[in-house]
mmCIF file of C-alpha atoms and ligand atoms in Angstrom:
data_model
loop_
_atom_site.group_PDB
_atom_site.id
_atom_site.type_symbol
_atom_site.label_atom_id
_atom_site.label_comp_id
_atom_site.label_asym_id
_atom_site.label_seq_id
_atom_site.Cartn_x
_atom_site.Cartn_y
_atom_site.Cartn_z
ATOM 1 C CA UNK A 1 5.994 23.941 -8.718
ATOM 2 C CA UNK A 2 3.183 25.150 -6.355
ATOM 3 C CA UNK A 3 0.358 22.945 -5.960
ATOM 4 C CA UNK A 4 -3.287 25.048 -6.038
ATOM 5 C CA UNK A 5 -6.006 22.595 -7.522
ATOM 6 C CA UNK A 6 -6.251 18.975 -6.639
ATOM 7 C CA UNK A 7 -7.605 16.169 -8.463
ATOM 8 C CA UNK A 8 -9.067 12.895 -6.598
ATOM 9 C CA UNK A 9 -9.785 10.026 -8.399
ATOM 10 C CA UNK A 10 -11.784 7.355 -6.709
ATOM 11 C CA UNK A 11 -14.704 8.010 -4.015
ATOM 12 C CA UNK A 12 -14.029 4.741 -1.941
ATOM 13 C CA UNK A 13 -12.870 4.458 1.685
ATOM 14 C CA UNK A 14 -9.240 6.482 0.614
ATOM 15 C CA UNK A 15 -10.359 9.034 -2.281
ATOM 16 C CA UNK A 16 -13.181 10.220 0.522
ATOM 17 C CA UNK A 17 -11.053 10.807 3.069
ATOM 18 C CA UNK A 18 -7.881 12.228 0.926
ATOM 19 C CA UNK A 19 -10.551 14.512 -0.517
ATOM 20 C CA UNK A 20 -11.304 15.994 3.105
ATOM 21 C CA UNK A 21 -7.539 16.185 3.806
ATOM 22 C CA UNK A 22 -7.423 18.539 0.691
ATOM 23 C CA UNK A 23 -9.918 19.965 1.269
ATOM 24 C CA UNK A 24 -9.384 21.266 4.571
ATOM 25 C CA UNK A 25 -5.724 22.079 3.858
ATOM 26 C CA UNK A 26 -7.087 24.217 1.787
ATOM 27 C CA UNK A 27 -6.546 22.983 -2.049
ATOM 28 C CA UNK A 28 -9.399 23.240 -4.451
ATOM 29 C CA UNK A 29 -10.232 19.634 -5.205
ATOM 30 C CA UNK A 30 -11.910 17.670 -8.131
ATOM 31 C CA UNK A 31 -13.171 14.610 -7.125
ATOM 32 C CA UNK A 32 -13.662 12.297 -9.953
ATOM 33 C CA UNK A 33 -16.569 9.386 -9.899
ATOM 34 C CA UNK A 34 -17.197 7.309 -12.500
ATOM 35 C CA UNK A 35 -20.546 7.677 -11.345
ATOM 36 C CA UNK A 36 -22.100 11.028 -11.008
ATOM 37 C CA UNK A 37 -24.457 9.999 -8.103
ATOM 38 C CA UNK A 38 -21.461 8.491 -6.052
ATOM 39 C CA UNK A 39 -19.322 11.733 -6.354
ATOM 40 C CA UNK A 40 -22.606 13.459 -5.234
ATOM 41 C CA UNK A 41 -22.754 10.938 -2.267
ATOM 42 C CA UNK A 42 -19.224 11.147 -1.226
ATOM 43 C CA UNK A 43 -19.918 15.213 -1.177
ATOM 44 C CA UNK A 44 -22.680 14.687 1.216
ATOM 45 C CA UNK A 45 -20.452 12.313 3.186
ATOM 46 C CA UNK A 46 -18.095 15.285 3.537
ATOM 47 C CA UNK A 47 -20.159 17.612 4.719
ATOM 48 C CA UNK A 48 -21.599 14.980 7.789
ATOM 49 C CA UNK A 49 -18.255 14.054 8.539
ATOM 50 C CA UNK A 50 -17.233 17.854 8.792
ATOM 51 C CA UNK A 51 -20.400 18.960 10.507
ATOM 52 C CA UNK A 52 -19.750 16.247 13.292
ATOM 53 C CA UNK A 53 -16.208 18.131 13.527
ATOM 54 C CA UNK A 54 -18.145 21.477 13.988
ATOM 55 C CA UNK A 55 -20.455 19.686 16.933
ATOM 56 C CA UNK A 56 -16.997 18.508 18.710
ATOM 57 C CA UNK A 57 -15.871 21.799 18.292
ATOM 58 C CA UNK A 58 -12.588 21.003 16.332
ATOM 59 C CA UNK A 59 -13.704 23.363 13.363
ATOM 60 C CA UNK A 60 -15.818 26.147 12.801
ATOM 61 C CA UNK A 61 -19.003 26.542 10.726
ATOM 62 C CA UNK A 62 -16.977 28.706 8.772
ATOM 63 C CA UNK A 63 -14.284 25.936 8.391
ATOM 64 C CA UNK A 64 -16.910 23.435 7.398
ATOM 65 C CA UNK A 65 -18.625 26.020 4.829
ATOM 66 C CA UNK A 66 -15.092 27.173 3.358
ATOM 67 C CA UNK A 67 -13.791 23.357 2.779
ATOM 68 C CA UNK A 68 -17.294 22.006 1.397
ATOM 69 C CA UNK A 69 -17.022 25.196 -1.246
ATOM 70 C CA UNK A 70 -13.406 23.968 -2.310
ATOM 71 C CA UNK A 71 -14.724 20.684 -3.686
ATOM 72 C CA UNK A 72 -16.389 20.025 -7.197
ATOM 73 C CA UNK A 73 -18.049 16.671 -7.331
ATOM 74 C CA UNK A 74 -17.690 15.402 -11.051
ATOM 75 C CA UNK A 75 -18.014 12.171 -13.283
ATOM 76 C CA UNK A 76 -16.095 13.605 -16.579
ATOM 77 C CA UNK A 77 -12.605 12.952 -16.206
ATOM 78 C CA UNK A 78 -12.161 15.872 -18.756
ATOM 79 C CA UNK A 79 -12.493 17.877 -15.752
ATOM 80 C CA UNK A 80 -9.618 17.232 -13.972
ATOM 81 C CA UNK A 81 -7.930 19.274 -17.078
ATOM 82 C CA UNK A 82 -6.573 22.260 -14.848
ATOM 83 C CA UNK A 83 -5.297 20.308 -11.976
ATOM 84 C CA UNK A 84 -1.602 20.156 -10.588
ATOM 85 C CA UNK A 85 -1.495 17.296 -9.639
ATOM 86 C CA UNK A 86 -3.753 14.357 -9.565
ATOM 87 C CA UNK A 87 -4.160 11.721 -7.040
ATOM 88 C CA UNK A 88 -5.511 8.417 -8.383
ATOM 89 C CA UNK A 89 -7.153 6.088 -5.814
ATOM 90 C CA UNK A 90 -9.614 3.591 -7.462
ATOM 91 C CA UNK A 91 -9.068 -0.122 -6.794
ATOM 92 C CA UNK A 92 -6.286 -1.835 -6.684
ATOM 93 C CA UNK A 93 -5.980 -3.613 -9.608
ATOM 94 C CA UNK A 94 -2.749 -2.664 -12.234
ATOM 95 C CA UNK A 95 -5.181 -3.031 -15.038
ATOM 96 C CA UNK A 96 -7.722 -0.675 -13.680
ATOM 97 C CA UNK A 97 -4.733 2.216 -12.504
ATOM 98 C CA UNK A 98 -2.552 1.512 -15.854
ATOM 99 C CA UNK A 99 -5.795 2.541 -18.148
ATOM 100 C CA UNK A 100 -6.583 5.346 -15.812
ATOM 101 C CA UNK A 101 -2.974 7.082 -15.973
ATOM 102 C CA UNK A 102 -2.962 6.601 -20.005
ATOM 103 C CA UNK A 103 -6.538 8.682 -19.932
ATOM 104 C CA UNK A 104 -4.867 10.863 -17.248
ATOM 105 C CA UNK A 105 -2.022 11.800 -19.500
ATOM 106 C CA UNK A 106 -4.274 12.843 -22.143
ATOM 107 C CA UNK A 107 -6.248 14.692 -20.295
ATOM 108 C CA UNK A 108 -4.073 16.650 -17.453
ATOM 109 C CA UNK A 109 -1.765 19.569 -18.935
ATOM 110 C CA UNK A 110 1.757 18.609 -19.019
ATOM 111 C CA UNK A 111 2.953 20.012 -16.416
ATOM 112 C CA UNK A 112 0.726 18.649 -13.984
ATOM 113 C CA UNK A 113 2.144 15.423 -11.728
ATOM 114 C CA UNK A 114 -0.202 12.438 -11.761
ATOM 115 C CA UNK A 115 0.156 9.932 -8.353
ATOM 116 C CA UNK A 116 -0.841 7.063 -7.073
ATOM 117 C CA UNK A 117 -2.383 5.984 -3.961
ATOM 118 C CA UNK A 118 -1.528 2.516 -4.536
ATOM 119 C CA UNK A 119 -0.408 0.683 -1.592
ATOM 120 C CA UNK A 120 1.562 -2.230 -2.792
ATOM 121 C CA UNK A 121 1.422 -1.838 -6.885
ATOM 122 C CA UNK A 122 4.262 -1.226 -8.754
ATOM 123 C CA UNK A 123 4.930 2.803 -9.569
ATOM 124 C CA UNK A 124 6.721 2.512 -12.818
ATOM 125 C CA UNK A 125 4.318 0.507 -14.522
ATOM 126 C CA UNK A 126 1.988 3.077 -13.996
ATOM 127 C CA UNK A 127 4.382 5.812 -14.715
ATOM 128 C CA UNK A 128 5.069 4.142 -17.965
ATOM 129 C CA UNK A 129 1.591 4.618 -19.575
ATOM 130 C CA UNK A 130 1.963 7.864 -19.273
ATOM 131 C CA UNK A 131 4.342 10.545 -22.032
ATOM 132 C CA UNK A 132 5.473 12.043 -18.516
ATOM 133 C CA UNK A 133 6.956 9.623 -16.443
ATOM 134 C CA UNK A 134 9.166 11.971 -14.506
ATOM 135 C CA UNK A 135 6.385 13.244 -13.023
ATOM 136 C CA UNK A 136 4.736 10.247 -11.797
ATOM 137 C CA UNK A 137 5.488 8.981 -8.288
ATOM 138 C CA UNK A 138 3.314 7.351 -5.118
ATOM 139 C CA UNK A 139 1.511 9.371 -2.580
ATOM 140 C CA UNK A 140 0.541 6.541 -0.308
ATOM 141 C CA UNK A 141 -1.981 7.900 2.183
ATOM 142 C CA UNK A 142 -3.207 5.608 5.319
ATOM 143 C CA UNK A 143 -6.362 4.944 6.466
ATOM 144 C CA UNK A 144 -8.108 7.094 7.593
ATOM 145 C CA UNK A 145 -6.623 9.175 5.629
ATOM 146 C CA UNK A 146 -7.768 12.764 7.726
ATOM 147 C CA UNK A 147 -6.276 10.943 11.165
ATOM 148 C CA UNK A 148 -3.500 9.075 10.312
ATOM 149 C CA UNK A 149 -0.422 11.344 9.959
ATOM 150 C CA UNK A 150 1.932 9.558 7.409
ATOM 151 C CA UNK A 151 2.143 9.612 3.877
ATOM 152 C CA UNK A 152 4.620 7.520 2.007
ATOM 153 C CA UNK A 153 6.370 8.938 -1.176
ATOM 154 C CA UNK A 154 7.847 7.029 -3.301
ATOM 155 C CA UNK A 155 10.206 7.379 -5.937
ATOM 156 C CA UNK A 156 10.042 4.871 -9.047
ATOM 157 C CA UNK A 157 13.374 4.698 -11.040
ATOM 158 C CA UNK A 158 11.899 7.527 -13.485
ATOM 159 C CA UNK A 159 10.276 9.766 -10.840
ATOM 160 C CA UNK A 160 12.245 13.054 -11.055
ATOM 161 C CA UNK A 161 13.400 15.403 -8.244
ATOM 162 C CA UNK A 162 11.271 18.257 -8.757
ATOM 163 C CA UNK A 163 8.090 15.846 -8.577
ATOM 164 C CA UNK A 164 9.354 14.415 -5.449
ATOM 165 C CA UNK A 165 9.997 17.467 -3.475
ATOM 166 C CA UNK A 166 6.520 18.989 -5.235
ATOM 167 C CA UNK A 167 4.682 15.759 -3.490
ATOM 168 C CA UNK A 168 6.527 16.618 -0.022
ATOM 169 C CA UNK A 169 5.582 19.695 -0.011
ATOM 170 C CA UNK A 170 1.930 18.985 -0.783
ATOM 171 C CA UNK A 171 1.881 16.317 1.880
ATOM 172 C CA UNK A 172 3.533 18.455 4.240
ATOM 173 C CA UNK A 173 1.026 21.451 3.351
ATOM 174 C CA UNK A 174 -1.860 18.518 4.138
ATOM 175 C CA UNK A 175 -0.447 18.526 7.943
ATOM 176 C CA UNK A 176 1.200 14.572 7.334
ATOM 177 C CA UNK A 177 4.586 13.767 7.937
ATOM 178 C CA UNK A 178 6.483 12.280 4.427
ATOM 179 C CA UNK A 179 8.811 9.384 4.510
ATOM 180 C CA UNK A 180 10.645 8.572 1.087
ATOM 181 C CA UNK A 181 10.354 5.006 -0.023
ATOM 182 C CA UNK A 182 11.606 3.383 -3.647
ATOM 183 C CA UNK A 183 8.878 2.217 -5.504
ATOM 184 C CA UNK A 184 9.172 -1.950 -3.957
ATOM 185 C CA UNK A 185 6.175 -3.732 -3.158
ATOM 186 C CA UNK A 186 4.543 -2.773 -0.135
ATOM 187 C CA UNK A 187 6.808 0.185 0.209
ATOM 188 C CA UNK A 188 7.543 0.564 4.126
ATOM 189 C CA UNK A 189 4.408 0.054 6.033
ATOM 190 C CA UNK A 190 2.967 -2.460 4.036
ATOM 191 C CA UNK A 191 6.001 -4.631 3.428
ATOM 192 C CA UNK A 192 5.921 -5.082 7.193
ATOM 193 C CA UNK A 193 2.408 -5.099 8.128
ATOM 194 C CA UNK A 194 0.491 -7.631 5.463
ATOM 195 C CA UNK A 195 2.815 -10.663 6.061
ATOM 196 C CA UNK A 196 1.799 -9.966 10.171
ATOM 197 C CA UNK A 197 -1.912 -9.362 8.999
ATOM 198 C CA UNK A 198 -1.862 -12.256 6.720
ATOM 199 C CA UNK A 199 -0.601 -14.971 9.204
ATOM 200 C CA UNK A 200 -3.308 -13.825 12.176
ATOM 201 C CA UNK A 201 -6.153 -15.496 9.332
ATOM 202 C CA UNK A 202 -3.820 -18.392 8.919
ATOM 203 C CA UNK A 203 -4.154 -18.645 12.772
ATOM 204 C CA UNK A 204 -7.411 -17.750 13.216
ATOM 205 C CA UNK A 205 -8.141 -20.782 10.354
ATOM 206 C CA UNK A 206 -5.848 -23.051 11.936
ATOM 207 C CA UNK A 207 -8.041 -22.660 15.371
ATOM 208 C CA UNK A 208 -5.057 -21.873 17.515
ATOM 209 C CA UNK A 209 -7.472 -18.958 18.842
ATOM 210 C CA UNK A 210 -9.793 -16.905 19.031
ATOM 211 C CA UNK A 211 -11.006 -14.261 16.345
ATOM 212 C CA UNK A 212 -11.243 -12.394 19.937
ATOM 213 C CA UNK A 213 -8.497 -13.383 21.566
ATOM 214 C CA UNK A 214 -6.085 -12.978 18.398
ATOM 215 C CA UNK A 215 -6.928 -9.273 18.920
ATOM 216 C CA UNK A 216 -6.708 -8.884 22.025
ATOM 217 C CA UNK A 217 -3.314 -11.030 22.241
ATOM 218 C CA UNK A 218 -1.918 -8.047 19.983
ATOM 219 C CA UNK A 219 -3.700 -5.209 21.875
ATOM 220 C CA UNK A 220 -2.184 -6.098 25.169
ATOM 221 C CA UNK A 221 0.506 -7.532 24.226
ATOM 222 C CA UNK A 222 2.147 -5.408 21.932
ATOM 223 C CA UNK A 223 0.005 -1.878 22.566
ATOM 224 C CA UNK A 224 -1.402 -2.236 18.995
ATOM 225 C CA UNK A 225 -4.125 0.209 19.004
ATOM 226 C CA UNK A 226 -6.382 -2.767 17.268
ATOM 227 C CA UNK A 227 -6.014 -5.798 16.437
ATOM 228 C CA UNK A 228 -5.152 -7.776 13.089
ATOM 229 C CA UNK A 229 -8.504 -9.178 12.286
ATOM 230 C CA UNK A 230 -10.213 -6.023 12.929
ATOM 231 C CA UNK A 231 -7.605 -3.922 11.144
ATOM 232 C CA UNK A 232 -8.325 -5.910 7.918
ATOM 233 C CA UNK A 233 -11.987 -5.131 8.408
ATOM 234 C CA UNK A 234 -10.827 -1.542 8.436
ATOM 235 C CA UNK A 235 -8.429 -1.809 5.626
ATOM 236 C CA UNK A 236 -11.003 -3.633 3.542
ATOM 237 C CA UNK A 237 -10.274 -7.883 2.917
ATOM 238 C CA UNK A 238 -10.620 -7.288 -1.116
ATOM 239 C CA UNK A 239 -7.787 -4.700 -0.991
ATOM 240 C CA UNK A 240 -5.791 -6.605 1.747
ATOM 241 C CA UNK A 241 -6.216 -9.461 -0.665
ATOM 242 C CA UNK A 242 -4.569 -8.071 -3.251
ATOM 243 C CA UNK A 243 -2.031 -6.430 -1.384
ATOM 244 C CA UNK A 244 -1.040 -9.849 -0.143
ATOM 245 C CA UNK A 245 -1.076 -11.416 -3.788
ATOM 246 C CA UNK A 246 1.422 -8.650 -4.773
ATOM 247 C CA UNK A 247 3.881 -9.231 -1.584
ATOM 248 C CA UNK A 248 3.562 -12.961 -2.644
ATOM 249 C CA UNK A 249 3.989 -12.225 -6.826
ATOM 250 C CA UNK A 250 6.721 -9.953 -6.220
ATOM 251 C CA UNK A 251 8.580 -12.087 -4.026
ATOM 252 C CA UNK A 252 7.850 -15.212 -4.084
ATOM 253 C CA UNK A 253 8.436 -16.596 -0.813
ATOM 254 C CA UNK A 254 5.620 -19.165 0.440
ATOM 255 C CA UNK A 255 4.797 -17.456 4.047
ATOM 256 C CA UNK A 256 3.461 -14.577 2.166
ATOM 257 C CA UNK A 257 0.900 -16.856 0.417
ATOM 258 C CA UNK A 258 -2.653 -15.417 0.833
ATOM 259 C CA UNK A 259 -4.893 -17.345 3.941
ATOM 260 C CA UNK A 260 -7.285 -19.194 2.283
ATOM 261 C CA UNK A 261 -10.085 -18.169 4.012
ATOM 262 C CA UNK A 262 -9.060 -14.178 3.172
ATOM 263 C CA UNK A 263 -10.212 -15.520 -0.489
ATOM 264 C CA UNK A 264 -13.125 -16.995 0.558
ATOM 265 C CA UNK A 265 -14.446 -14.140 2.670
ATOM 266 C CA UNK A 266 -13.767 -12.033 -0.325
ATOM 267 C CA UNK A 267 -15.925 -14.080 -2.761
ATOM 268 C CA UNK A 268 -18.377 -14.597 -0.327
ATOM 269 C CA UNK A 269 -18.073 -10.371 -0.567
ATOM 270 C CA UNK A 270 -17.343 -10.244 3.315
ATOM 271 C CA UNK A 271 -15.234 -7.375 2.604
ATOM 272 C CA UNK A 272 -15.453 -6.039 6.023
ATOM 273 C CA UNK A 273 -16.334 -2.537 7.075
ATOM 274 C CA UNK A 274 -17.445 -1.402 4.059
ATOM 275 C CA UNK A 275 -19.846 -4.064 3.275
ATOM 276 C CA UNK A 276 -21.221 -4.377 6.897
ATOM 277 C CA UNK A 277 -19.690 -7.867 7.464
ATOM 278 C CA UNK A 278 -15.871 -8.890 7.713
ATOM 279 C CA UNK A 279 -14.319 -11.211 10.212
ATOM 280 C CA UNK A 280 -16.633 -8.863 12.376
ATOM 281 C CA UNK A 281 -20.134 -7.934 11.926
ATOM 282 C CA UNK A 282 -20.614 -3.806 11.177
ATOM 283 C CA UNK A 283 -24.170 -4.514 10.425
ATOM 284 C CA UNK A 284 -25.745 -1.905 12.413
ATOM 285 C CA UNK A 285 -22.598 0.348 11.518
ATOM 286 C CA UNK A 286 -23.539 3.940 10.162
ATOM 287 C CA UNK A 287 -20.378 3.975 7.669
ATOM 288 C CA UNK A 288 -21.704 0.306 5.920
ATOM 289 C CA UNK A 289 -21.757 1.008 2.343
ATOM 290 C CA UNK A 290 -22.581 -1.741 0.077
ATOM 291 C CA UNK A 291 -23.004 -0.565 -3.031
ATOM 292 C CA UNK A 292 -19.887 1.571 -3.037
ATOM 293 C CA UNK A 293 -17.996 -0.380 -5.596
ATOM 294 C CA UNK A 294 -21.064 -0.923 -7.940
HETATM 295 N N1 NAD B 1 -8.202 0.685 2.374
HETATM 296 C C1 NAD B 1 -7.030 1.066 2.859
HETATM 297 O O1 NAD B 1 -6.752 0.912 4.060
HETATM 298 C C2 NAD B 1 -6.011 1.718 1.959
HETATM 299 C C3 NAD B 1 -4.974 2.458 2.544
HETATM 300 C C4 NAD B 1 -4.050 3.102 1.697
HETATM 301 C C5 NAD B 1 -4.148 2.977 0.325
HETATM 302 N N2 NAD B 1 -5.163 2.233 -0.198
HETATM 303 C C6 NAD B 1 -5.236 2.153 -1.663
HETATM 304 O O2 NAD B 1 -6.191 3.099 -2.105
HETATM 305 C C7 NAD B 1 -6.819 2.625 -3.313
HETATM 306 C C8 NAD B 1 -8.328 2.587 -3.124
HETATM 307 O O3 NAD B 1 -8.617 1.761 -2.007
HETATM 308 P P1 NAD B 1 -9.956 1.944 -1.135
HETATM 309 O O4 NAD B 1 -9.696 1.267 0.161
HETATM 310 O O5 NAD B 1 -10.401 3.375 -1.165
HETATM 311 O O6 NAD B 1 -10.945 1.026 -1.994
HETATM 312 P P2 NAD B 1 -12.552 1.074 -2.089
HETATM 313 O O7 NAD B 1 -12.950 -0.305 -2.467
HETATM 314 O O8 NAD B 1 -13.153 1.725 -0.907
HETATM 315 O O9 NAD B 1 -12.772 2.080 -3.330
HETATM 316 C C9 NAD B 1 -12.342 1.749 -4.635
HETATM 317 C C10 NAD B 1 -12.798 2.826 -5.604
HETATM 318 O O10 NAD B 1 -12.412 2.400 -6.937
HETATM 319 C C11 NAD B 1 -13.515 2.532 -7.806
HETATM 320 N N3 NAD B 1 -13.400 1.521 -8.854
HETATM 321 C C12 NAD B 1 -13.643 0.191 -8.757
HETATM 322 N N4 NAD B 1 -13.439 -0.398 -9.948
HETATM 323 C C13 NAD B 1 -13.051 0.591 -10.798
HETATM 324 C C14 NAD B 1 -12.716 0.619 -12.183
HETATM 325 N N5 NAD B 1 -12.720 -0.497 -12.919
HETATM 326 N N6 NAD B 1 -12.373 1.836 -12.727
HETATM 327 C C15 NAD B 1 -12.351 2.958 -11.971
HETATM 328 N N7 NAD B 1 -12.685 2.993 -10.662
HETATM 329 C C16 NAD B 1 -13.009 1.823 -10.094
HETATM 330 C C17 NAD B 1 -14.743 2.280 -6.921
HETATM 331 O O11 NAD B 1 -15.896 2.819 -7.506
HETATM 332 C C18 NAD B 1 -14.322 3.028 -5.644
HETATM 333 O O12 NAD B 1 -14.568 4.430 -5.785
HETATM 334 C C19 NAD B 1 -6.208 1.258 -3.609
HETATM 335 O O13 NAD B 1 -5.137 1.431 -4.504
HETATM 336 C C20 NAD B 1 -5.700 0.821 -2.242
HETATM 337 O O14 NAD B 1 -4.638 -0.096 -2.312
HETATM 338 C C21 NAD B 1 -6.110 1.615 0.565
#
């Protein structure tokens, strides 16, 4: 099956930049708010993000013009109807995603594949709210999604072959470079990276160092291109959160118990980045968003 119209659903830090991916890879995209206003915003957000590309020179007004064009800003999910596949990237909550794929399945023609960007949840679940289950599996972009080349698909026990080599060939069309995973908690990257991410709070908390020197520690000594505390504030410490409960609920073992303090900053909605203040301060950041999840 040949993938020509894309749905996004979700406008947060992933669906915005999977919707440029698309977009520039040239897919006609829907990108699905539940908010008309924050589909509208995340448009505009597109077109600053690709007009800075023009002024660096990496596209062409053209480029910029022709992608903007390719992407419909909506709040109806009735309107992701005539899309071939549709990738779902709202919060990450199994609640939230398991509704979303039963409305998905009544609304998307049969034929049409329905994915998730989740990064930890489990694939099947979703994949069983829907009449279609072979044609569910993960797309698991990273972030941010238009520089970071890999994309993880992965196979839950019903996903069938045709959807998986459909998804590798979309992700391959996108520029990224597929890995196949089975649908376990965390998948690949995750798996290895939270438990890391996870235990630098517990050692920030425990005072052994540094917020700064934690960071640096991993920058210079292991080439990380940043370190822990400020990848979290990247990643976002509400979604790390729950990425950690799920490494923890799925198996068990103690040292993946979240940090305390990860909780706290969460409730005290120091989410990071995206809300201008994480285990770093981004106040005076031009991406601070605060109101994206309202
Ligand atoms: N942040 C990352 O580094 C990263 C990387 C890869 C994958 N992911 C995954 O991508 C997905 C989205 O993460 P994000 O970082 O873009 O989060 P985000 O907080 O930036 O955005 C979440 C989006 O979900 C929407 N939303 C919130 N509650 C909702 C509800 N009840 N119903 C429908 N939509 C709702 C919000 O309006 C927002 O558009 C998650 O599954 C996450 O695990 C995140």
């Amino acid at each position: 099956m040949s993938i020509k119209r894309v749905g996004i659903v979700g406008s947060g830090i992933m669906g915005a930049g999977i919707t440029e991916v698309a977009a520039k890879s040239e897919f006609e995209v829907v990108l699905r708010s539940r908010a008309q206003e924050t589909a509208d915003a995340t448009l505009a957000q597109l077109d600053k993000s690709l007009s800075r590309q023009v002024e660096k020179e990496k596209i062409s007004e053209a480029d910029r013009d022709a992608a903007l064009g390719r992407v419909r800003a909506v709040s109806d999910l009735g309107e992701l109807a005539e899309c071939d596949l549709v990738i779902e990237s709202v919060v990450e909550d199994l609640d939230v995603k398991k509704q979303l794929f039963d409305d998905l399945d009544r609304v998307c023609d049969d034929s049409a594949i329905l994915a998730t960007n989740t990064s930890t949840l489990p694939v099947i679940d979703m994949a069983m709210q829907t009449g279609r289950p072979e044609n569910v599996c993960g797309i698991h972009f990273f972030n941010p999604a238009p520089a970071m080349p890999l994309v993880e698909v992965v196979k839950a026990l019903t996903t069938g072959d045709e959807t998986l080599a459909t998804a590798r060939a979309f992700v391959e069309h996108c520029g990224k470079d597929p890995v196949d995973v089975r649908d376990q908690t965390g998948f690949i990257v995750n798996a290895l990276l939270f438990p890391y991410l996870n235990n630098a709070i517990k050692m920030l908390d425990a005072g052994v160092a540094t917020r700064d020197d934690i960071d640096t520690a991993m920058k210079g000594g292991c080439n990380f291109p940043m370190g822990p505390l400020q990848l979290l504030d990247l990643v976002g410490l509400d979604t790390s959160l729950s990425i950690i409960e799920s490494l923890y609920n799925e198996f068990r073992d103690h040292s993946y118990s979240p940090a305390p303090l990860l909780r706290h900053m969460v409730s005290a909605e120091k989410l990071g980045r995206k809300t201008g203040e994480g285990f770093y301060d981004y106040s005076n950041h031009k991406n601070k968003n605060k109101n994206k999840n309202k």
